Tab-separated table of C-alpha atoms in Angstrom:
chain	number	residue	atom	x	y	z
F	26	MET	CA	20.873	223.340	39.748
F	27	SER	CA	21.152	220.506	36.617
F	28	HIS	CA	20.064	217.394	36.853
F	29	ARG	CA	22.321	214.641	35.021
F	30	GLN	CA	21.329	211.412	34.667
F	31	THR	CA	23.264	208.853	36.008
F	32	ARG	CA	24.185	205.277	34.890
F	33	LEU	CA	22.206	203.439	37.530
F	34	GLU	CA	19.361	205.095	36.501
F	35	ARG	CA	20.097	204.863	32.634
F	36	ILE	CA	20.160	201.082	33.133
F	37	ALA	CA	16.700	200.749	34.974
F	38	GLU	CA	15.613	202.986	32.521
F	39	GLY	CA	16.117	199.936	29.818
F	40	SER	CA	15.076	197.322	32.621
F	41	PHE	CA	11.826	198.912	33.328
F	42	PRO	CA	10.224	200.535	29.815
F	43	TYR	CA	6.875	199.681	30.319
F	44	TRP	CA	5.844	203.785	32.519
F	45	VAL	CA	2.126	205.194	34.072
F	46	CYS	CA	1.148	208.427	35.206
F	47	LEU	CA	-0.499	209.067	38.072
F	48	ILE	CA	-1.727	212.869	39.227
F	49	GLU	CA	0.196	213.821	42.462
F	50	GLU	CA	-2.865	214.029	44.619
F	51	LYS	CA	-3.393	210.355	44.508
F	52	CYS	CA	0.209	209.491	45.382
F	53	THR	CA	0.749	211.098	48.150
F	54	GLY	CA	-0.259	210.780	51.997
F	55	ALA	CA	-1.679	207.109	52.652
F	56	ASN	CA	-2.011	206.547	49.390
F	57	TYR	CA	2.115	206.191	48.805
F	58	ASP	CA	2.110	203.454	51.679
F	59	LYS	CA	-1.070	201.593	49.464
F	60	HIS	CA	0.281	201.724	45.679
F	61	ARG	CA	3.638	200.073	47.173
F	62	GLU	CA	1.803	197.261	49.429
F	63	PHE	CA	-0.261	196.546	46.324
F	64	CYS	CA	2.861	196.449	43.894
F	65	ARG	CA	4.297	194.258	46.880
F	66	THR	CA	1.462	191.710	47.383
F	67	HIS	CA	0.687	190.831	43.865
F	68	GLY	CA	4.449	190.695	42.778
F	69	LEU	CA	4.585	193.465	40.750
F	70	THR	CA	8.036	194.405	39.073
F	71	LEU	CA	7.666	198.227	40.292
F	72	LEU	CA	11.520	200.376	40.460
F	73	ALA	CA	11.774	201.856	43.539
F	74	HIS	CA	13.271	205.043	42.308
F	75	ARG	CA	10.474	207.317	40.798
F	76	HIS	CA	10.431	210.691	39.817
F	77	SER	CA	7.295	213.257	38.723
F	78	VAL	CA	7.082	215.174	35.522
F	79	VAL	CA	4.840	218.218	34.550
F	80	TRP	CA	2.100	218.842	31.849
F	81	GLN	CA	0.025	221.381	31.660
F	82	LYS	CA	0.818	222.704	34.825
F	83	GLU	CA	-0.285	219.403	36.930
F	84	TRP	CA	2.311	217.397	38.037
F	85	TYR	CA	1.987	213.600	37.837
F	86	CYS	CA	3.857	210.845	39.242
F	87	VAL	CA	5.784	208.164	37.205
F	88	PHE	CA	5.873	204.723	38.193
F	89	ARG	CA	8.232	202.083	35.448
F	90	PHE	CA	7.873	198.450	35.281
F	91	GLY	CA	9.210	195.706	33.762
F	92	GLU	CA	6.492	193.758	32.388
F	93	GLN	CA	3.232	195.199	30.300
F	94	ASP	CA	0.775	193.218	31.945
F	95	HIS	CA	1.901	194.429	35.816
F	96	ALA	CA	1.889	198.150	34.090
F	97	ALA	CA	-2.007	197.615	32.844
F	98	ARG	CA	-2.786	195.912	36.280
F	99	PHE	CA	-1.296	198.575	38.264
F	100	MET	CA	-3.671	200.949	35.871
F	101	ARG	CA	-6.841	199.236	36.289
F	102	GLU	CA	-6.461	199.424	39.881
F	103	PHE	CA	-5.456	202.984	40.403
F	104	GLY	CA	-6.107	204.715	36.457
F	105	GLY	CA	-3.729	206.769	35.574
F	106	GLU	CA	-2.132	206.912	32.143
F	107	PRO	CA	0.892	205.220	29.749
F	108	MET	CA	3.750	207.666	28.962
F	109	HIS	CA	6.529	206.397	26.650
F	110	PRO	CA	10.159	206.583	27.803
F	111	LYS	CA	11.135	209.015	25.419
F	112	GLU	CA	8.306	211.181	26.295
F	113	LYS	CA	10.338	212.503	29.132
F	114	GLY	CA	11.878	216.207	28.499
F	115	LYS	CA	15.965	216.897	27.983
F	116	GLY	CA	17.932	219.000	29.563
F	117	LYS	CA	16.840	221.853	31.152
F	118	ARG	CA	13.282	220.497	30.941
F	119	TRP	CA	14.046	217.008	31.945
F	120	ALA	CA	11.010	217.210	34.115
F	121	GLN	CA	8.469	218.305	31.106
F	122	TRP	CA	6.273	215.209	29.821
F	123	LYS	CA	5.734	216.075	25.965
F	124	LYS	CA	2.426	213.817	26.061
F	125	GLY	CA	1.165	212.185	22.710
F	126	THR	CA	5.285	212.900	21.115
F	127	TYR	CA	6.404	209.502	20.723
F	128	LYS	CA	4.897	207.597	17.416
F	129	PRO	CA	6.769	204.036	16.853
F	130	LYS	CA	8.612	203.610	13.734
F	131	ALA	CA	7.009	201.348	10.969
F	132	ARG	CA	8.622	198.200	10.931
F	133	ASN	CA	11.045	196.698	8.612
F	134	PRO	CA	9.363	193.904	6.718
F	135	TYR	CA	12.179	192.190	6.925
F	136	ASP	CA	12.138	192.111	11.295
F	137	PHE	CA	10.853	188.934	11.935
F	138	SER	CA	11.090	189.155	15.943
F	139	PRO	CA	8.248	189.505	17.847
């Protein structure tokens, strides 16, 4: 079975660029509702669609946020690690987390954007 990213998932990926990975054991059972309720009560921009990735034979849940301070607040409350969208796998390895492989490009000296 192949995994193809739908158009809605691609759009959501651009709107929710701040990703937090939390180990799978902390995301199941009562903790699932706890995470959702925390985001709802504090007004965090959490994407409803979630997926999992694997790194070194450990599964992680990926939470996607629309704002960086929302992702930081979630990490302070529940722990977890930041993940850049470019670190996700492609093709048949779509669930693979290529942790630490993203290196930001050097900034152009004529780029004056904030």
